[in-house]
Coordinates of C-alpha atoms and ligand atoms in Angstrom, one line a residue:
X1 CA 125.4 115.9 108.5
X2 CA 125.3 114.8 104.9
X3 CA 123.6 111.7 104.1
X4 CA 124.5 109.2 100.9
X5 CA 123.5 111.0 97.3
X6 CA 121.9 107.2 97.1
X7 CA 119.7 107.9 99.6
X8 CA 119.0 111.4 99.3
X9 CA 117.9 110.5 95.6
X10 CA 116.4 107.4 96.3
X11 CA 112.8 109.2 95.3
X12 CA 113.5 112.1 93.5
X13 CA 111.6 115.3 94.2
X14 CA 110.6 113.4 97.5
X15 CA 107.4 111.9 95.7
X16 CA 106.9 108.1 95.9
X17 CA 104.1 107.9 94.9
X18 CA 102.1 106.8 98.0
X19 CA 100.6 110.3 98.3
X20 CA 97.1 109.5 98.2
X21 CA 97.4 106.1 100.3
X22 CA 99.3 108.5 102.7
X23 CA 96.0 111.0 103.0
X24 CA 93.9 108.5 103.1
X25 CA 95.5 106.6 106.2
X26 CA 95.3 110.2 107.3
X27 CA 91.8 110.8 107.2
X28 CA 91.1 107.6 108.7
X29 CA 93.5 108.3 111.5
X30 CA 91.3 111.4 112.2
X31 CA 87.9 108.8 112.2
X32 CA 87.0 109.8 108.5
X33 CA 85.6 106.8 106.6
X34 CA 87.3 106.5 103.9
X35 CA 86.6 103.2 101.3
X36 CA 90.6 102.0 101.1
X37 CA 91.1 100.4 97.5
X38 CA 95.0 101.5 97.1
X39 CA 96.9 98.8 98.4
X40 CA 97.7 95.3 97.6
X41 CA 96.6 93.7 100.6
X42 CA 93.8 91.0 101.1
X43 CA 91.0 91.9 103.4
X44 CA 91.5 88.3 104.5
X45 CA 94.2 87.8 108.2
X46 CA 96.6 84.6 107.3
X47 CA 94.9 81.5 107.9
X48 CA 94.8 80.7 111.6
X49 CA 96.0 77.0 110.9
X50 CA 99.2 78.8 109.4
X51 CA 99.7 81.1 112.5
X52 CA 98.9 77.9 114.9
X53 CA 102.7 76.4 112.7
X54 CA 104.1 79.5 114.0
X55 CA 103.0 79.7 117.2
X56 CA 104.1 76.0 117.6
X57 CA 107.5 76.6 115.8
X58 CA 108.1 79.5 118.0
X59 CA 107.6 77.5 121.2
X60 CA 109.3 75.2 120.0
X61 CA 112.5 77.1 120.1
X62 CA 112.6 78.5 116.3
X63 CA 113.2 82.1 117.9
X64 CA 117.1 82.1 117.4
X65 CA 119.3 82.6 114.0
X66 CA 117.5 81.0 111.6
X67 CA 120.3 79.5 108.5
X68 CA 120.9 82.5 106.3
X69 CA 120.2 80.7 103.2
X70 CA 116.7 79.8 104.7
X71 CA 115.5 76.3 106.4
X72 CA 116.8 73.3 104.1
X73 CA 112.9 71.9 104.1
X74 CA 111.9 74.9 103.2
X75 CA 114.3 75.7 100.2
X76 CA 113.7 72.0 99.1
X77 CA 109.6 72.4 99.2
X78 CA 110.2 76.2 96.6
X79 CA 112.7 74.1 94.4
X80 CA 110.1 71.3 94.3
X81 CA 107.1 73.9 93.4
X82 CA 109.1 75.4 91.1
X83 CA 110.1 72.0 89.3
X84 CA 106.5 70.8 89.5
X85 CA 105.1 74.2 88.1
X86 CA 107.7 74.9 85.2
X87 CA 109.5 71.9 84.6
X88 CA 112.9 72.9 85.0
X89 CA 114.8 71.2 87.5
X90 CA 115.4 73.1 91.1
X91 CA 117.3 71.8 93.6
X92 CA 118.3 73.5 97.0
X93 CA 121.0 75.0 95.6
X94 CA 118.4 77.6 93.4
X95 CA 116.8 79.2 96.5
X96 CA 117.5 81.8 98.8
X97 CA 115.0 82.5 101.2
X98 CA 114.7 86.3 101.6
X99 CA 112.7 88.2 103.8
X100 CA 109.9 89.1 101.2
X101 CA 109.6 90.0 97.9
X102 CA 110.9 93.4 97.5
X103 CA 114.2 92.2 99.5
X104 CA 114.1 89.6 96.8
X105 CA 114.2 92.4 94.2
X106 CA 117.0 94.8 95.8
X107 CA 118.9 91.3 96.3
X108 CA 118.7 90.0 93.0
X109 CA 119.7 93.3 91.5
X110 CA 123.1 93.8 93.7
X111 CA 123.6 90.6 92.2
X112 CA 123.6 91.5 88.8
X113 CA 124.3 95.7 88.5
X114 CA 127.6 97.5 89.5
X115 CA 127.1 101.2 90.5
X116 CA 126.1 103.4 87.4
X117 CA 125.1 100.1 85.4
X118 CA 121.7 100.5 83.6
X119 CA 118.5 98.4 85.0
X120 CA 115.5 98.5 82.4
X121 CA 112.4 97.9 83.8
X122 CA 108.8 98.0 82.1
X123 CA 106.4 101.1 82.7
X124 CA 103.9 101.1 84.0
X125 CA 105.6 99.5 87.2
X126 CA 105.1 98.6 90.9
X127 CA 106.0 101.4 92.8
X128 CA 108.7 100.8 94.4
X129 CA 111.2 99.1 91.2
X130 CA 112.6 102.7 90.2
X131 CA 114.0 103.2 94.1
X132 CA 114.7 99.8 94.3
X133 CA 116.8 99.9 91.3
X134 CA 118.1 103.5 92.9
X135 CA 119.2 101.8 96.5
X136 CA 121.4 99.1 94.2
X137 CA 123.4 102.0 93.0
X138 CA 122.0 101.4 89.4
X139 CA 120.6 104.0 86.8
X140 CA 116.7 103.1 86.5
X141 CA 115.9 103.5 82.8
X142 CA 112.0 102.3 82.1
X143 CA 110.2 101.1 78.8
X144 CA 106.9 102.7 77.7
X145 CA 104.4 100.2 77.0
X146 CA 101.0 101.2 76.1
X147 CA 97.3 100.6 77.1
X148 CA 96.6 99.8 73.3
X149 CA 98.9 96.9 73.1
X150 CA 98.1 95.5 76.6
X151 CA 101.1 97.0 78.5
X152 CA 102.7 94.4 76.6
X153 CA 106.7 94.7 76.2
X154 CA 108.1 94.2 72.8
X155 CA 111.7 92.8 72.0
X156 CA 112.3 95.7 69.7
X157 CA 111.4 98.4 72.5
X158 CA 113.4 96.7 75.1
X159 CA 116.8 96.4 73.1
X160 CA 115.8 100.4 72.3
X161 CA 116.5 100.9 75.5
X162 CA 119.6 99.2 76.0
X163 CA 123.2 100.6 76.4
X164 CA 126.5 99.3 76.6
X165 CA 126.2 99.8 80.1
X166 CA 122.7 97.4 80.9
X167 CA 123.1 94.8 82.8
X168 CA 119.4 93.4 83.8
X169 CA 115.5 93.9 83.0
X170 CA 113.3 93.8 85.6
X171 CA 110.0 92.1 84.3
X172 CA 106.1 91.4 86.0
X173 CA 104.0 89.2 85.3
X174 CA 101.1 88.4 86.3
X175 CA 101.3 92.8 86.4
X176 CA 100.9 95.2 88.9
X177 CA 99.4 97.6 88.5
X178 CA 97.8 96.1 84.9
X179 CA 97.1 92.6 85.6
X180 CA 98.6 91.5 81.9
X181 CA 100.2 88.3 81.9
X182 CA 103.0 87.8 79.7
X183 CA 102.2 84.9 77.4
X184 CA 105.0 82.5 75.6
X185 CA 105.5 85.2 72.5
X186 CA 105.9 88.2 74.6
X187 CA 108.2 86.2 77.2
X188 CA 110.1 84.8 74.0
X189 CA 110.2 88.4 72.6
X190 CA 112.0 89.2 76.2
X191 CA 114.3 86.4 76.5
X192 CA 115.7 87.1 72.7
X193 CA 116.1 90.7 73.6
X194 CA 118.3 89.6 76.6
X195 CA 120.1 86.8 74.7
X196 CA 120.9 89.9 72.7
X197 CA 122.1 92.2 74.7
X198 CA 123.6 90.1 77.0
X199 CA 120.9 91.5 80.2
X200 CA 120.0 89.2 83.5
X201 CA 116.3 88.7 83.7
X202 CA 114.8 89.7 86.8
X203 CA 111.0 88.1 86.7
X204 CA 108.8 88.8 89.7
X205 CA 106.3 86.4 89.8
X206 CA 104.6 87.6 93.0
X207 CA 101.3 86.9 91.8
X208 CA 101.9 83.7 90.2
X209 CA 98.7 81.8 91.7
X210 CA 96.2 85.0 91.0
X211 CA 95.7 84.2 87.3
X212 CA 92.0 84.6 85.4
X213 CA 92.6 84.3 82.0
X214 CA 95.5 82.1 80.4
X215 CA 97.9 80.4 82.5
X216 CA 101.2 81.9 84.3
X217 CA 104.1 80.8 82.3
X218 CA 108.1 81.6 84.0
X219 CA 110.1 82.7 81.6
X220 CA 112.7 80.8 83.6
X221 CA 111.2 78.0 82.1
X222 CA 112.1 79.0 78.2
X223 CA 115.1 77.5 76.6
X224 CA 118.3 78.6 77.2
X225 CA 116.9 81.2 79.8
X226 CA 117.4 78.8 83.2
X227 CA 121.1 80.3 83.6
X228 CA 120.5 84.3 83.0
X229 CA 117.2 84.4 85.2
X230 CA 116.8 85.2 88.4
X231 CA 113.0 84.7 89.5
X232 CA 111.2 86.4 93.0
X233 CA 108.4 84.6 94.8
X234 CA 106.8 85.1 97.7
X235 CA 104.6 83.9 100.3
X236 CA 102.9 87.6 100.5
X237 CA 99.8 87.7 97.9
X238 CA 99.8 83.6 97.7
X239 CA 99.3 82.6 101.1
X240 CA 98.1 85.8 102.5
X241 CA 101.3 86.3 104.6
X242 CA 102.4 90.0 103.3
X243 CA 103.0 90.5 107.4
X244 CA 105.5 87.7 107.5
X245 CA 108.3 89.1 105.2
X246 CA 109.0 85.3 103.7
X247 CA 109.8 85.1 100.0
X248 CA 112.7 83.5 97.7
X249 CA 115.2 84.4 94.6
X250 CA 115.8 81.5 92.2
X251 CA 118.5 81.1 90.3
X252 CA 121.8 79.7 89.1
X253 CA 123.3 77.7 92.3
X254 CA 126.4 80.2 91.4
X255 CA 124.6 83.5 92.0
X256 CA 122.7 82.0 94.6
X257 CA 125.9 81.2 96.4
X258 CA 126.4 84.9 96.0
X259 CA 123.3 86.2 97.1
X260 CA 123.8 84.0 100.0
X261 CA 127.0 85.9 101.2
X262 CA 124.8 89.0 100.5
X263 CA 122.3 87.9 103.3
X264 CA 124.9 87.5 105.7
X265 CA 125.7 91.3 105.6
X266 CA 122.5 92.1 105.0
X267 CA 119.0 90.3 106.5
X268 CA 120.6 87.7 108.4
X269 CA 117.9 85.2 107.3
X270 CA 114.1 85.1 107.6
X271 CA 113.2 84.2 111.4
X272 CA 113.0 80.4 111.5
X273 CA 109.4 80.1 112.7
X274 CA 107.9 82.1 109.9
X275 CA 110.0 80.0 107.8
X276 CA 108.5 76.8 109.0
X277 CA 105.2 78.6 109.0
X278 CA 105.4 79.4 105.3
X279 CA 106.5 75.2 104.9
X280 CA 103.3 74.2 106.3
X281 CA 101.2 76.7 104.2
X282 CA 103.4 75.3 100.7
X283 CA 102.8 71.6 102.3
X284 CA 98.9 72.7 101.9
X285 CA 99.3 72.4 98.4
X286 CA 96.9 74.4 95.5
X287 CA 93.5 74.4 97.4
X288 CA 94.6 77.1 100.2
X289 CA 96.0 79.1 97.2
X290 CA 92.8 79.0 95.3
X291 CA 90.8 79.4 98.2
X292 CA 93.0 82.8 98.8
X293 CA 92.8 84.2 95.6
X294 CA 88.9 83.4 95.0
X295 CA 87.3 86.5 96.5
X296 CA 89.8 88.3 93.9
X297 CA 88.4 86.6 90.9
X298 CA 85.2 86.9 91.9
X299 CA 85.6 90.5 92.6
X300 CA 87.0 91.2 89.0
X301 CA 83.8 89.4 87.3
X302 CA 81.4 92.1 89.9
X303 CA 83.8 94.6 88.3
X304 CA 83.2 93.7 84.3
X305 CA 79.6 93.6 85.3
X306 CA 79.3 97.1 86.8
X307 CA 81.7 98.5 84.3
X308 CA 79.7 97.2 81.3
X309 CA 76.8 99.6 82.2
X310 CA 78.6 102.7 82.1
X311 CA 80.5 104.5 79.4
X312 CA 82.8 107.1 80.9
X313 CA 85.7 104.7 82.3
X314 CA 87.3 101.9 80.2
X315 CA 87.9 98.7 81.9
X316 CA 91.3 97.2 81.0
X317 CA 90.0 93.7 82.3
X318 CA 93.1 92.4 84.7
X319 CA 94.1 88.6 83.8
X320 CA 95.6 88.0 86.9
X321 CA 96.7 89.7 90.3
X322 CA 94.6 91.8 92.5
X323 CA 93.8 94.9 91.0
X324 CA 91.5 96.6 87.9
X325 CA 93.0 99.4 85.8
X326 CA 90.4 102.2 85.0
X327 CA 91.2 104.5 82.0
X328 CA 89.5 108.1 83.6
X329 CA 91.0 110.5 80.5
X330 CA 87.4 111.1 79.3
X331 CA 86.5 113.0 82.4
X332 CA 89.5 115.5 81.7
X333 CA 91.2 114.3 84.6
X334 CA 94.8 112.9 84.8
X335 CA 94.9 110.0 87.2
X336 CA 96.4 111.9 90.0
X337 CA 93.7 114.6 89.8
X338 CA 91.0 111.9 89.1
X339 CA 92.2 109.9 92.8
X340 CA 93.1 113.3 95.0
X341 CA 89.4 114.7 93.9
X342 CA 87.3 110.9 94.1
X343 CA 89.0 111.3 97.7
X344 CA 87.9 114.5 98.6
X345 CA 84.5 114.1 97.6
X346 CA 83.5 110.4 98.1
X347 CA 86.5 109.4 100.8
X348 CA 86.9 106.3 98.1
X349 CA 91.3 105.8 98.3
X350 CA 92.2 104.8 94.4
X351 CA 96.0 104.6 93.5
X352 CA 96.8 107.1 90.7
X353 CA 98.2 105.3 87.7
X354 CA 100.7 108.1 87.4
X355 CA 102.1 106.5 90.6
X356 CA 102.6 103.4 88.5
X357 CA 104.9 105.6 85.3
X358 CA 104.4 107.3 82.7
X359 CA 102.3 104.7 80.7
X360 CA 99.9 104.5 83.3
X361 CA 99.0 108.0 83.1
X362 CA 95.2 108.8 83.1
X363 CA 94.3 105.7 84.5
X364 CA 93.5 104.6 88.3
X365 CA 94.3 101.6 90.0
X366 CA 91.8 99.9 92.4
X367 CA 92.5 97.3 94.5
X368 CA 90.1 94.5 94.7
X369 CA 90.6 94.1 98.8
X370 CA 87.4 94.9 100.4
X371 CA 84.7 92.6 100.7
X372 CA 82.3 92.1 97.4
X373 CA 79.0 94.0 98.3
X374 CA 81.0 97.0 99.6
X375 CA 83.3 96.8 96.4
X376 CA 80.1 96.6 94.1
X377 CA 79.1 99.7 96.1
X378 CA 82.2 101.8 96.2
X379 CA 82.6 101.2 92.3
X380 CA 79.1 102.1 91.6
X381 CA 80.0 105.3 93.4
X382 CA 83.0 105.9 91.2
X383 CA 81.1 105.3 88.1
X384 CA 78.8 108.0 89.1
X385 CA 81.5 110.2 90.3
X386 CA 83.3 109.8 86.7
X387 CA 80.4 110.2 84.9
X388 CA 79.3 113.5 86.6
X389 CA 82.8 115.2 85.5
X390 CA 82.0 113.7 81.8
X391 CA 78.8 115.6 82.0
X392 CA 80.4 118.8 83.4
X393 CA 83.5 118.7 81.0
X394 CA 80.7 118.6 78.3
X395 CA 78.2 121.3 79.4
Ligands
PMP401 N1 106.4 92.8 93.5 C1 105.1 93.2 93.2 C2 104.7 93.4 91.8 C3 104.3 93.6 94.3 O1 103.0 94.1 94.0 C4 104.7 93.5 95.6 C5 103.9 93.9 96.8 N2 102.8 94.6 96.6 C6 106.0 93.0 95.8 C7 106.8 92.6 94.7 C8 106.6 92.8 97.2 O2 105.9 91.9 97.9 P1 106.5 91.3 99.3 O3 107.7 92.0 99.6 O4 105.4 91.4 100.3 O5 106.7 89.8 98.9

């Protein structure tokens, strides 16, 4: 039987990108050891005082429907973070509770894209935006940034992109895979270029507590920008709870309505005691945060050390989230080659940039999600692995 052209197409070619993350769970599957640096997962369990709220919560009969919208304590403590942390005022009435991030993203862009309408996004991109985007029905179209410029988005390249036909862009920051953070020009540069063109902005904030340099600024928070935004958090890289599925939308209360009739014929809500699990890991306020994204920022300083002493890979230092971006072109090798061959011959698992778009092309992305001696070590191996290709390329 025929499936959906919507699904069918959801990753075109049947590539998603995943390919070297796939072989790599492979070889491990088959006791190889390989050194896992692709995905964006702490090497940290959640914190067991969070899992004791569960286990409580669930014995204490939170196992049935939870309230579609999410838990009213829980939707109050998001709207207070997020009036605390930006200043705009967020009530209830802003937040849906969705069962993750990524269901935060295919949510928010039913919301805002009819079938065939355009959604821009910025390249190089998480993974999965272009068949997110695909699943809503809308026409992915993406926006080269470059390495020069930071990965940075200009106003005059996004309305480039835009037809009569664009709805929304899809914006990330602090960046996967680049770890730029959008400061107040480049967000102002973004919310002009939707005033313009009359686009939603879609701002995943995922990694809004990993930040290294600068500060993390919403764009939700800019003038004028409160009523076309719709941001997605989530308790995922914050809290160490990427297992949980707990996350939010925030937004006008009218598309939140919205996206709450969405829910019911969609998740059903986010089970009640990982909801009340995720309250008492908010109610533990900054220090868990900073004590969960530590190992990260002191993983990225072990990273500008060992990258100094070489000179075959550029270092695109990260100011936030939990990856570095290697630039491997001088060892001939596009990124895809550069992460199927450091597999083969050193089992080390890099995500190829090309995985990430076009801009990302001839870099690598490495996850900062093993513990620090071994990280030191595995990148000490890929230095010397890149700088033996440099020195073959050249002979
Ligand atoms: N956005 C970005 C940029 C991500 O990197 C991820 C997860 N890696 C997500 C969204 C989705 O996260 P989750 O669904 O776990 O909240």
């Amino acid at each position: 039987m025929q499936l959906s052209h919507r699904i069918e197409t959801l990753t075109p070619g049947g590539a998603d990108g995943w390919e070297v993350f796939v072989k790599s769970k492979a070889l491990i599957a088959e006791g190889v050891a390989v050194t896992e640096l692709t995905i964006g997962e702490h090497d940290i369990r959640t914190d067991p005082t969070i899992l004791g709220a569960m286990d409580a919560s669930a014995r204490g009969g939170r196992t049935g429907y939870a309230e579609v919208p999410g838990i009213g304590v829980l939707r109050d403590k998001v709207a207070a973070r997020i009036t605390e942390r930006t200043g705009v005022a967020t009530g209830r009435d802003n937040v849906l509770i969705t069962p993750g991030g990524q269901a935060g993203l295919f949510a928010a862009h039913c919301a805002v894209c009819d079938p065939g309408d355009a959604a821009l996004f910025i390249d190089p991109y998480y993974v999965t935006y272009p068949g997110t985007l695909r699943a809503v029905g809308a026409r992915p179209v993406s926006i080269l940034t470059r390495a020069e410029t930071g990965f940075l988005p200009s106003e005059a390249a996004i309305l480039d992109a835009v037809t009569p036909d664009a709805k929304s862009l899809l914006i990330n920051s602090p960046n996967n895979p680049t770890g730029a953070i959008y400061g107040r020009e480049t967000l102002e540069e973004i919310g002009r270029a939707c005033d313009e063109a009359g686009l939603w902005l879609i701002s995943d904030e995922v990694y809004d507590t990993q930040v290294w340099d600068g500060t993390h600024l919403s764009p939700r928070a800019l003038p004028g920008m409160a009523e076309r935004t719709l941001v997605i958090g989530s308790m995922s890289k914050s809290h160490a709870m990427t297992g949980s599925r707990c996350g939010w939308i925030v937004g006008p209360d009218h598309a939140i309505a919205r996206l709450i009739s969405l829910a019911t014929h969609t998740t059903y809500g986010v089970p009640g005691f990982v909801q009340e699990a995720a309250l008492f890991a908010l109610d533990q306020g900054s220090e868990l945060e900073e004590r969960i994204a530590a190992p990260f920022r002191r993983r990225r300083a072990l990273a500008q050390r060992i990258l100094a002493g070489q000179n075959t890979l550029r270092m695109l230092p990260p100011q936030g989230a939990m990856y570095v971006m290697l630039d491997v072109r001088a060892t001939g090798l596009s990124g895809d080659a550069f992460a199927d061959a450091l597999l083969e011959a050193e089992r080390i698992a890099v995500m190829p940039g090309e995985s990430f778009g076009q801009a990302a092309a001839g870099h690598i992305r490495v996850a900062m999600t093993i513990e620090d001696e071994a990280f030191a070590e595995a990148l000490e191996r890929l230095c010397g692995f890149a700088a033996g290709l440099a020195a073959a390329k050249a002979s």
